[in-house]
Amino acid sequence: MRHVALTVNGTRHELELEPRELLAQVLRDRLRLTGTNVGCDTSSCGACTVLVDGESAKSCTLLGVQVDGSAITTIEGLAANGTFHPVQQAFHDRHALQCGYCTPGMVMAAVSLIEHGGATSEAAIREGLEGNLCRCTGYHNIVAAVQDASTAMGMST
Ligand code: FES
Ligand code: FES
């Protein structure tokens, strides 16, 4: 076992982890943050996307021990004082989800894309989110939502 300290959604956690435990498992099974979904476990779908020190990352591709000392943001940490993050609000307003399974990862990837100035056009959004799959194929409304959120966040598209 390895001692690991993580700050998740602003709360510091001290954990004893097995070296084989994936960050996705740590979040879901250890911390009960089940908003982060696991769709493939093979780094293909993006359902497990979270922010690690502000960068989007597929949490099934990282070991918990690798992110020792990092600040993690999950979908549970986006809303502030009961108010949706602009990306969450835009997904709601644009009906940018169907079954919702891809949504937490899609939202987190979109937050990172917008914050890094990568949501500059429809084409750029589609390319920036190509690592996130929606099995309901709801891409049209997802892209529209990301464009709206980018505008709301002061990043014009
Ligand atoms: S569960 Fe991580 S990419 Fe699919
Ligand atoms: S809304 Fe169902 S997988 Fe995207």
XYZ file of C-alpha atoms and ligand atoms in Angstrom:
165
model
C 0.000 0.000 0.000
C 1.098 3.566 -0.690
C 0.101 6.680 1.178
C -1.408 9.237 -1.210
C -2.792 12.715 -0.596
C -5.347 14.063 -3.055
C -7.387 17.217 -3.045
C -10.685 16.381 -4.686
C -13.202 19.153 -5.324
C -11.397 21.236 -2.732
C -11.327 18.593 -0.007
C -8.051 16.963 0.974
C -8.052 13.174 1.300
C -5.317 10.981 2.767
C -5.588 7.479 1.337
C -3.763 4.168 1.493
C -3.863 2.882 -2.076
C -2.745 -0.262 -3.786
C -0.426 0.682 -6.661
C -2.796 -0.990 -9.141
C -5.833 1.130 -8.264
C -6.972 3.387 -11.094
C -7.917 6.983 -10.377
C -11.414 6.187 -11.653
C -11.688 3.451 -9.012
C -10.330 5.701 -6.312
C -12.908 8.369 -7.103
C -15.836 5.992 -7.415
C -15.079 3.273 -4.910
C -12.987 4.986 -2.269
C -14.498 8.482 -2.296
C -17.998 7.511 -3.513
C -17.899 10.153 -6.239
C -19.876 8.086 -8.704
C -20.556 10.939 -11.125
C -17.384 9.926 -12.925
C -18.485 7.075 -15.165
C -16.478 4.187 -16.528
C -17.549 3.223 -20.009
C -14.702 1.229 -21.486
C -11.704 0.996 -19.150
C -9.494 1.142 -22.230
C -9.086 4.931 -22.660
C -11.457 5.010 -25.626
C -14.705 6.612 -24.495
C -13.897 9.579 -22.227
C -16.776 8.913 -19.816
C -14.253 8.963 -16.967
C -12.783 12.400 -17.785
C -11.872 14.601 -14.820
C -9.544 17.552 -14.348
C -6.133 16.854 -12.853
C -4.434 20.104 -11.871
C -6.690 21.837 -14.374
C -5.957 19.505 -17.297
C -8.558 17.077 -18.574
C -7.547 13.472 -18.114
C -9.193 10.110 -18.525
C -9.206 8.773 -14.999
C -9.130 5.162 -16.197
C -5.688 5.823 -17.665
C -4.100 7.060 -14.449
C -3.151 5.232 -11.303
C -4.140 6.782 -8.027
C -0.527 6.768 -6.898
C 0.468 8.716 -10.019
C -1.606 11.716 -9.007
C -0.325 11.931 -5.455
C -0.385 15.591 -4.430
C -2.690 16.655 -7.266
C -5.897 18.636 -7.247
C -8.721 16.747 -8.920
C -12.035 18.183 -10.056
C -14.905 15.851 -10.838
C -18.391 16.602 -12.110
C -19.535 16.847 -8.479
C -17.182 19.771 -7.959
C -18.293 21.987 -10.840
C -21.436 23.628 -9.508
C -20.873 26.365 -6.950
C -23.373 27.124 -4.181
C -26.134 25.333 -6.040
C -25.496 27.161 -9.309
C -24.537 25.212 -12.393
C -21.199 25.829 -14.053
C -21.833 27.548 -17.437
C -21.087 24.283 -19.244
C -23.610 22.392 -17.127
C -26.171 25.143 -17.701
C -25.598 25.060 -21.438
C -25.966 21.259 -21.571
C -29.227 21.656 -19.675
C -30.527 24.449 -21.884
C -29.544 22.724 -25.135
C -30.768 19.291 -24.069
C -27.275 18.057 -24.801
C -27.785 14.634 -23.297
C -29.918 11.609 -23.843
C -29.044 8.657 -21.584
C -26.513 10.885 -19.823
C -23.788 8.283 -19.513
C -21.194 10.256 -21.439
C -22.289 13.571 -19.949
C -20.012 13.958 -16.901
C -16.922 13.221 -18.968
C -18.163 15.329 -21.862
C -18.788 18.278 -19.546
C -15.377 18.004 -17.913
C -13.630 17.752 -21.275
C -15.608 20.765 -22.497
C -14.645 22.810 -19.444
C -10.988 22.102 -20.116
C -11.323 22.797 -23.830
C -13.000 26.157 -23.235
C -10.648 27.204 -20.445
C -7.661 26.448 -22.661
C -9.084 28.551 -25.473
C -9.708 25.587 -27.735
C -13.427 26.057 -28.359
C -12.934 28.623 -31.082
C -15.261 27.146 -33.698
C -17.611 24.259 -34.283
C -14.803 22.358 -35.985
C -12.402 23.045 -33.124
C -14.960 21.843 -30.588
C -15.602 18.655 -32.542
C -11.860 18.014 -32.758
C -11.292 18.931 -29.129
C -13.944 16.504 -27.941
C -13.035 13.663 -30.269
C -11.775 11.636 -27.320
C -15.239 11.632 -25.790
C -17.805 9.319 -27.330
C -21.567 9.649 -27.070
C -23.204 6.333 -27.792
C -26.534 8.135 -28.155
C -24.860 10.158 -30.932
C -26.046 13.458 -29.495
C -23.129 15.398 -30.861
C -25.100 18.178 -32.538
C -26.574 19.494 -29.297
C -23.373 18.841 -27.360
C -21.389 21.023 -29.744
C -24.084 23.726 -29.610
C -23.955 23.644 -25.821
C -20.192 23.990 -25.781
C -20.433 26.949 -28.143
C -22.995 28.586 -25.840
C -20.877 27.898 -22.776
C -17.788 29.270 -24.444
C -19.629 32.498 -25.167
C -20.999 32.615 -21.610
C -17.470 32.175 -20.290
C -16.223 35.064 -22.387
C -14.444 32.914 -24.947
C -16.047 33.755 -28.282
C -16.577 31.031 -30.885
S -13.715 4.598 -19.086
Fe -11.985 5.866 -19.312
S -11.907 6.321 -21.401
Fe -13.612 4.980 -21.220
S -26.084 10.858 -23.922
Fe -26.017 8.686 -23.978
S -23.940 8.222 -24.318
Fe -24.055 10.372 -24.588
